[in-house]
Amino acid sequence: MFKLETMIYASEDGTNSVFTLNPALQKQLDALASQHPKVCQRNARGETGGVTYQVRGAALAVQPVGAS
């Protein structure tokens, strides 16, 4: 088992840069980007499978997930 890291960088201008290795979160962010391209854009896919997105602040909510 390995960790699927996600990093969120918040900017003062109200945008957030989200980098994630988590495929389930990538799928959710891809859906958001295709439904709301003014709110979320997919920027880049890294060599390790990580993806970076730009998300406008109001569209990003972080909810803790219980251990499984």
Tab-separated table of N, CA, C and O in Angstrom:
chain	number	residue	atom	x	y	z
A	1	MET	N	0.849	-1.175	0.000
A	1	MET	CA	0.000	0.000	0.000
A	1	MET	C	0.895	1.239	0.000
A	1	MET	O	1.913	1.278	0.669
A	2	PHE	N	0.508	2.242	-0.755
A	2	PHE	CA	1.277	3.468	-0.804
A	2	PHE	C	0.339	4.667	-0.701
A	2	PHE	O	-0.852	4.555	-0.939
A	3	LYS	N	0.891	5.803	-0.344
A	3	LYS	CA	0.090	7.019	-0.184
A	3	LYS	C	-0.076	7.713	-1.521
A	3	LYS	O	0.850	7.756	-2.322
A	4	LEU	N	-1.265	8.237	-1.752
A	4	LEU	CA	-1.556	9.001	-2.959
A	4	LEU	C	-1.614	10.467	-2.565
A	4	LEU	O	-2.655	10.985	-2.174
A	5	GLU	N	-0.489	11.126	-2.658
A	5	GLU	CA	-0.326	12.481	-2.167
A	5	GLU	C	-1.116	13.501	-2.981
A	5	GLU	O	-1.214	13.410	-4.195
A	6	THR	N	-1.664	14.485	-2.277
A	6	THR	CA	-2.323	15.638	-2.881
A	6	THR	C	-1.809	16.883	-2.184
A	6	THR	O	-1.781	16.947	-0.960
A	7	MET	N	-1.391	17.876	-2.983
A	7	MET	CA	-0.913	19.145	-2.432
A	7	MET	C	-1.779	20.268	-2.992
A	7	MET	O	-2.058	20.287	-4.187
A	8	ILE	N	-2.190	21.174	-2.124
A	8	ILE	CA	-3.001	22.322	-2.523
A	8	ILE	C	-2.249	23.581	-2.134
A	8	ILE	O	-1.881	23.763	-0.968
A	9	TYR	N	-2.019	24.442	-3.124
A	9	TYR	CA	-1.356	25.728	-2.893
A	9	TYR	C	-2.373	26.828	-3.129
A	9	TYR	O	-2.893	26.971	-4.234
A	10	ALA	N	-2.674	27.589	-2.102
A	10	ALA	CA	-3.635	28.687	-2.197
A	10	ALA	C	-2.901	29.983	-2.504
A	10	ALA	O	-1.863	30.270	-1.908
A	11	SER	N	-3.461	30.761	-3.429
A	11	SER	CA	-2.889	32.060	-3.798
A	11	SER	C	-3.770	33.174	-3.260
A	11	SER	O	-4.979	32.988	-3.070
A	12	GLU	N	-3.182	34.328	-3.055
A	12	GLU	CA	-3.930	35.476	-2.557
A	12	GLU	C	-4.981	35.958	-3.551
A	12	GLU	O	-5.931	36.631	-3.173
A	13	ASP	N	-4.835	35.613	-4.833
A	13	ASP	CA	-5.791	36.060	-5.844
A	13	ASP	C	-7.045	35.184	-5.915
A	13	ASP	O	-7.906	35.391	-6.758
A	14	GLY	N	-7.162	34.206	-5.022
A	14	GLY	CA	-8.359	33.365	-4.978
A	14	GLY	C	-8.290	32.110	-5.822
A	14	GLY	O	-9.264	31.383	-5.937
A	15	THR	N	-7.137	31.831	-6.421
A	15	THR	CA	-6.995	30.591	-7.170
A	15	THR	C	-6.163	29.603	-6.355
A	15	THR	O	-5.395	29.983	-5.484
A	16	ASN	N	-6.367	28.342	-6.649
A	16	ASN	CA	-5.633	27.282	-5.969
A	16	ASN	C	-4.986	26.390	-7.006
A	16	ASN	O	-5.583	26.077	-8.028
A	17	SER	N	-3.775	25.982	-6.748
A	17	SER	CA	-3.094	25.003	-7.577
A	17	SER	C	-3.182	23.674	-6.831
A	17	SER	O	-2.794	23.582	-5.673
A	18	VAL	N	-3.728	22.665	-7.495
A	18	VAL	CA	-3.915	21.353	-6.870
A	18	VAL	C	-3.088	20.339	-7.647
A	18	VAL	O	-3.293	20.141	-8.849
A	19	PHE	N	-2.147	19.684	-6.971
A	19	PHE	CA	-1.375	18.586	-7.557
A	19	PHE	C	-1.793	17.324	-6.845
A	19	PHE	O	-1.793	17.271	-5.611
A	20	THR	N	-2.164	16.289	-7.609
A	20	THR	CA	-2.571	15.042	-6.963
A	20	THR	C	-2.078	13.818	-7.726
A	20	THR	O	-2.025	13.813	-8.954
A	21	LEU	N	-1.717	12.813	-6.960
A	21	LEU	CA	-1.383	11.493	-7.494
A	21	LEU	C	-2.578	10.547	-7.382
A	21	LEU	O	-2.524	9.430	-7.866
A	22	ASN	N	-3.660	11.004	-6.746
A	22	ASN	CA	-4.828	10.178	-6.461
A	22	ASN	C	-5.729	10.081	-7.704
A	22	ASN	O	-6.331	11.072	-8.110
A	23	PRO	N	-5.852	8.891	-8.319
A	23	PRO	CA	-6.662	8.753	-9.538
A	23	PRO	C	-8.140	9.076	-9.329
A	23	PRO	O	-8.783	9.622	-10.233
A	24	ALA	N	-8.691	8.787	-8.161
A	24	ALA	CA	-10.103	9.097	-7.902
A	24	ALA	C	-10.312	10.609	-7.861
A	24	ALA	O	-11.289	11.122	-8.426
A	25	LEU	N	-9.397	11.336	-7.240
A	25	LEU	CA	-9.495	12.788	-7.195
A	25	LEU	C	-9.243	13.384	-8.581
A	25	LEU	O	-9.902	14.347	-8.975
A	26	GLN	N	-8.328	12.809	-9.346
A	26	GLN	CA	-8.090	13.263	-10.718
A	26	GLN	C	-9.365	13.141	-11.547
A	26	GLN	O	-9.708	14.051	-12.313
A	27	LYS	N	-10.079	12.047	-11.370
A	27	LYS	CA	-11.332	11.831	-12.100
A	27	LYS	C	-12.366	12.897	-11.734
A	27	LYS	O	-13.047	13.448	-12.599
A	28	GLN	N	-12.472	13.214	-10.439
A	28	GLN	CA	-13.407	14.247	-9.990
A	28	GLN	C	-13.026	15.614	-10.546
A	28	GLN	O	-13.885	16.375	-11.013
A	29	LEU	N	-11.741	15.937	-10.516
A	29	LEU	CA	-11.293	17.231	-11.015
A	29	LEU	C	-11.411	17.320	-12.536
A	29	LEU	O	-11.726	18.385	-13.071
A	30	ASP	N	-11.193	16.213	-13.241
A	30	ASP	CA	-11.404	16.199	-14.694
A	30	ASP	C	-12.867	16.462	-15.032
A	30	ASP	O	-13.177	17.203	-15.970
A	31	ALA	N	-13.773	15.867	-14.260
A	31	ALA	CA	-15.210	16.097	-14.474
A	31	ALA	C	-15.555	17.559	-14.206
A	31	ALA	O	-16.305	18.184	-14.980
A	32	LEU	N	-15.019	18.129	-13.142
A	32	LEU	CA	-15.254	19.536	-12.833
A	32	LEU	C	-14.716	20.424	-13.957
A	32	LEU	O	-15.380	21.370	-14.380
A	33	ALA	N	-13.529	20.102	-14.456
A	33	ALA	CA	-12.921	20.898	-15.527
A	33	ALA	C	-13.745	20.841	-16.809
A	33	ALA	O	-13.879	21.843	-17.502
A	34	SER	N	-14.317	19.688	-17.135
A	34	SER	CA	-15.103	19.606	-18.363
A	34	SER	C	-16.482	20.250	-18.203
A	34	SER	O	-17.010	20.821	-19.143
A	35	GLN	N	-17.046	20.225	-17.003
A	35	GLN	CA	-18.356	20.830	-16.758
A	35	GLN	C	-18.263	22.340	-16.525
A	35	GLN	O	-19.190	23.074	-16.852
A	36	HIS	N	-17.154	22.785	-15.933
A	36	HIS	CA	-16.994	24.206	-15.559
A	36	HIS	C	-15.582	24.684	-15.916
A	36	HIS	O	-14.757	24.926	-15.020
A	37	PRO	N	-15.289	24.848	-17.210
A	37	PRO	CA	-13.918	25.210	-17.612
A	37	PRO	C	-13.449	26.576	-17.119
A	37	PRO	O	-12.248	26.817	-17.057
A	38	LYS	N	-14.366	27.473	-16.747
A	38	LYS	CA	-13.948	28.772	-16.213
A	38	LYS	C	-13.525	28.668	-14.749
A	38	LYS	O	-12.859	29.544	-14.223
A	39	VAL	N	-13.919	27.580	-14.099
A	39	VAL	CA	-13.637	27.382	-12.677
A	39	VAL	C	-12.425	26.480	-12.460
A	39	VAL	O	-11.639	26.686	-11.545
A	40	CYS	N	-12.262	25.483	-13.312
A	40	CYS	CA	-11.203	24.485	-13.122
A	40	CYS	C	-10.552	24.159	-14.462
A	40	CYS	O	-11.253	23.892	-15.439
A	41	GLN	N	-9.238	24.196	-14.500
A	41	GLN	CA	-8.493	23.822	-15.690
A	41	GLN	C	-7.404	22.814	-15.330
A	41	GLN	O	-6.729	22.982	-14.328
A	42	ARG	N	-7.277	21.798	-16.173
A	42	ARG	CA	-6.195	20.827	-16.006
A	42	ARG	C	-4.960	21.420	-16.674
A	42	ARG	O	-4.990	21.775	-17.849
A	43	ASN	N	-3.856	21.529	-15.936
A	43	ASN	CA	-2.659	22.171	-16.467
A	43	ASN	C	-1.649	21.186	-17.029
A	43	ASN	O	-1.168	21.377	-18.128
A	44	ALA	N	-1.295	20.182	-16.258
A	44	ALA	CA	-0.198	19.316	-16.691
A	44	ALA	C	-0.275	17.952	-16.035
A	44	ALA	O	-0.770	17.809	-14.928
A	45	ARG	N	0.225	16.949	-16.758
A	45	ARG	CA	0.386	15.604	-16.203
A	45	ARG	C	1.883	15.349	-16.100
A	45	ARG	O	2.610	15.530	-17.057
A	46	GLY	N	2.304	14.929	-14.920
A	46	GLY	CA	3.718	14.659	-14.687
A	46	GLY	C	4.100	13.247	-15.071
A	46	GLY	O	3.248	12.399	-15.344
A	47	GLU	N	5.382	12.988	-15.071
A	47	GLU	CA	5.910	11.674	-15.431
A	47	GLU	C	5.509	10.588	-14.434
A	47	GLU	O	5.414	9.422	-14.793
A	48	THR	N	5.253	10.973	-13.193
A	48	THR	CA	4.923	9.998	-12.155
A	48	THR	C	3.429	9.709	-12.069
A	48	THR	O	2.994	8.971	-11.203
A	49	GLY	N	2.627	10.328	-12.964
A	49	GLY	CA	1.183	10.113	-12.938
A	49	GLY	C	0.424	11.194	-12.208
A	49	GLY	O	-0.794	11.178	-12.151
A	50	GLY	N	1.141	12.151	-11.637
A	50	GLY	CA	0.490	13.264	-10.959
A	50	GLY	C	-0.070	14.257	-11.962
A	50	GLY	O	0.437	14.388	-13.071
A	51	VAL	N	-1.129	14.945	-11.573
A	51	VAL	CA	-1.763	15.941	-12.430
A	51	VAL	C	-1.918	17.234	-11.637
A	51	VAL	O	-2.215	17.212	-10.441
A	52	THR	N	-1.721	18.375	-12.311
A	52	THR	CA	-1.884	19.682	-11.699
A	52	THR	C	-3.094	20.384	-12.310
A	52	THR	O	-3.270	20.374	-13.526
A	53	TYR	N	-3.914	20.973	-11.448
A	53	TYR	CA	-5.109	21.708	-11.853
A	53	TYR	C	-5.057	23.100	-11.243
A	53	TYR	O	-4.483	23.289	-10.179
A	54	GLN	N	-5.690	24.067	-11.903
A	54	GLN	CA	-5.938	25.389	-11.349
A	54	GLN	C	-7.428	25.457	-11.049
A	54	GLN	O	-8.251	25.188	-11.926
A	55	VAL	N	-7.775	25.795	-9.803
A	55	VAL	CA	-9.174	25.832	-9.369
A	55	VAL	C	-9.439	27.171	-8.704
A	55	VAL	O	-8.672	27.596	-7.836
A	56	ARG	N	-10.531	27.831	-9.124
A	56	ARG	CA	-10.921	29.076	-8.466
A	56	ARG	C	-11.360	28.757	-7.048
A	56	ARG	O	-12.024	27.762	-6.798
A	57	GLY	N	-11.008	29.625	-6.110
A	57	GLY	CA	-11.184	29.404	-4.680
A	57	GLY	C	-12.537	28.909	-4.225
A	57	GLY	O	-12.634	27.992	-3.427
A	58	ALA	N	-13.622	29.502	-4.722
A	58	ALA	CA	-14.953	29.131	-4.250
A	58	ALA	C	-15.334	27.708	-4.646
A	58	ALA	O	-16.214	27.115	-4.037
A	59	ALA	N	-14.665	27.158	-5.629
A	59	ALA	CA	-15.004	25.815	-6.103
A	59	ALA	C	-14.283	24.720	-5.322
A	59	ALA	O	-14.579	23.547	-5.488
A	60	LEU	N	-13.362	25.074	-4.467
A	60	LEU	CA	-12.556	24.088	-3.767
A	60	LEU	C	-13.005	23.975	-2.319
A	60	LEU	O	-12.994	24.939	-1.571
A	61	ALA	N	-13.412	22.785	-1.943
A	61	ALA	CA	-13.779	22.480	-0.557
A	61	ALA	C	-13.012	21.228	-0.157
A	61	ALA	O	-12.970	20.254	-0.898
A	62	VAL	N	-12.399	21.271	0.998
A	62	VAL	CA	-11.624	20.128	1.486
A	62	VAL	C	-12.393	19.470	2.609
A	62	VAL	O	-12.754	20.120	3.583
A	63	GLN	N	-12.670	18.177	2.446
A	63	GLN	CA	-13.377	17.426	3.470
A	63	GLN	C	-12.500	16.274	3.930
A	63	GLN	O	-11.984	15.525	3.105
A	64	PRO	N	-12.337	16.113	5.230
A	64	PRO	CA	-11.532	14.994	5.713
A	64	PRO	C	-12.239	13.669	5.419
A	64	PRO	O	-13.454	13.577	5.436
A	65	VAL	N	-11.429	12.669	5.148
A	65	VAL	CA	-11.949	11.339	4.857
A	65	VAL	C	-11.473	10.416	5.974
A	65	VAL	O	-10.296	10.425	6.323
A	66	GLY	N	-12.379	9.617	6.500
A	66	GLY	CA	-12.032	8.687	7.574
A	66	GLY	C	-11.107	7.585	7.078
A	66	GLY	O	-11.075	7.259	5.905
A	67	ALA	N	-10.329	7.031	7.967
A	67	ALA	CA	-9.421	5.930	7.609
A	67	ALA	C	-10.241	4.692	7.290
A	67	ALA	O	-11.239	4.404	7.924
A	68	SER	N	-9.805	3.986	6.258
A	68	SER	CA	-10.532	2.757	5.886
A	68	SER	C	-9.792	1.517	6.267
A	68	SER	O	-8.697	1.495	6.649
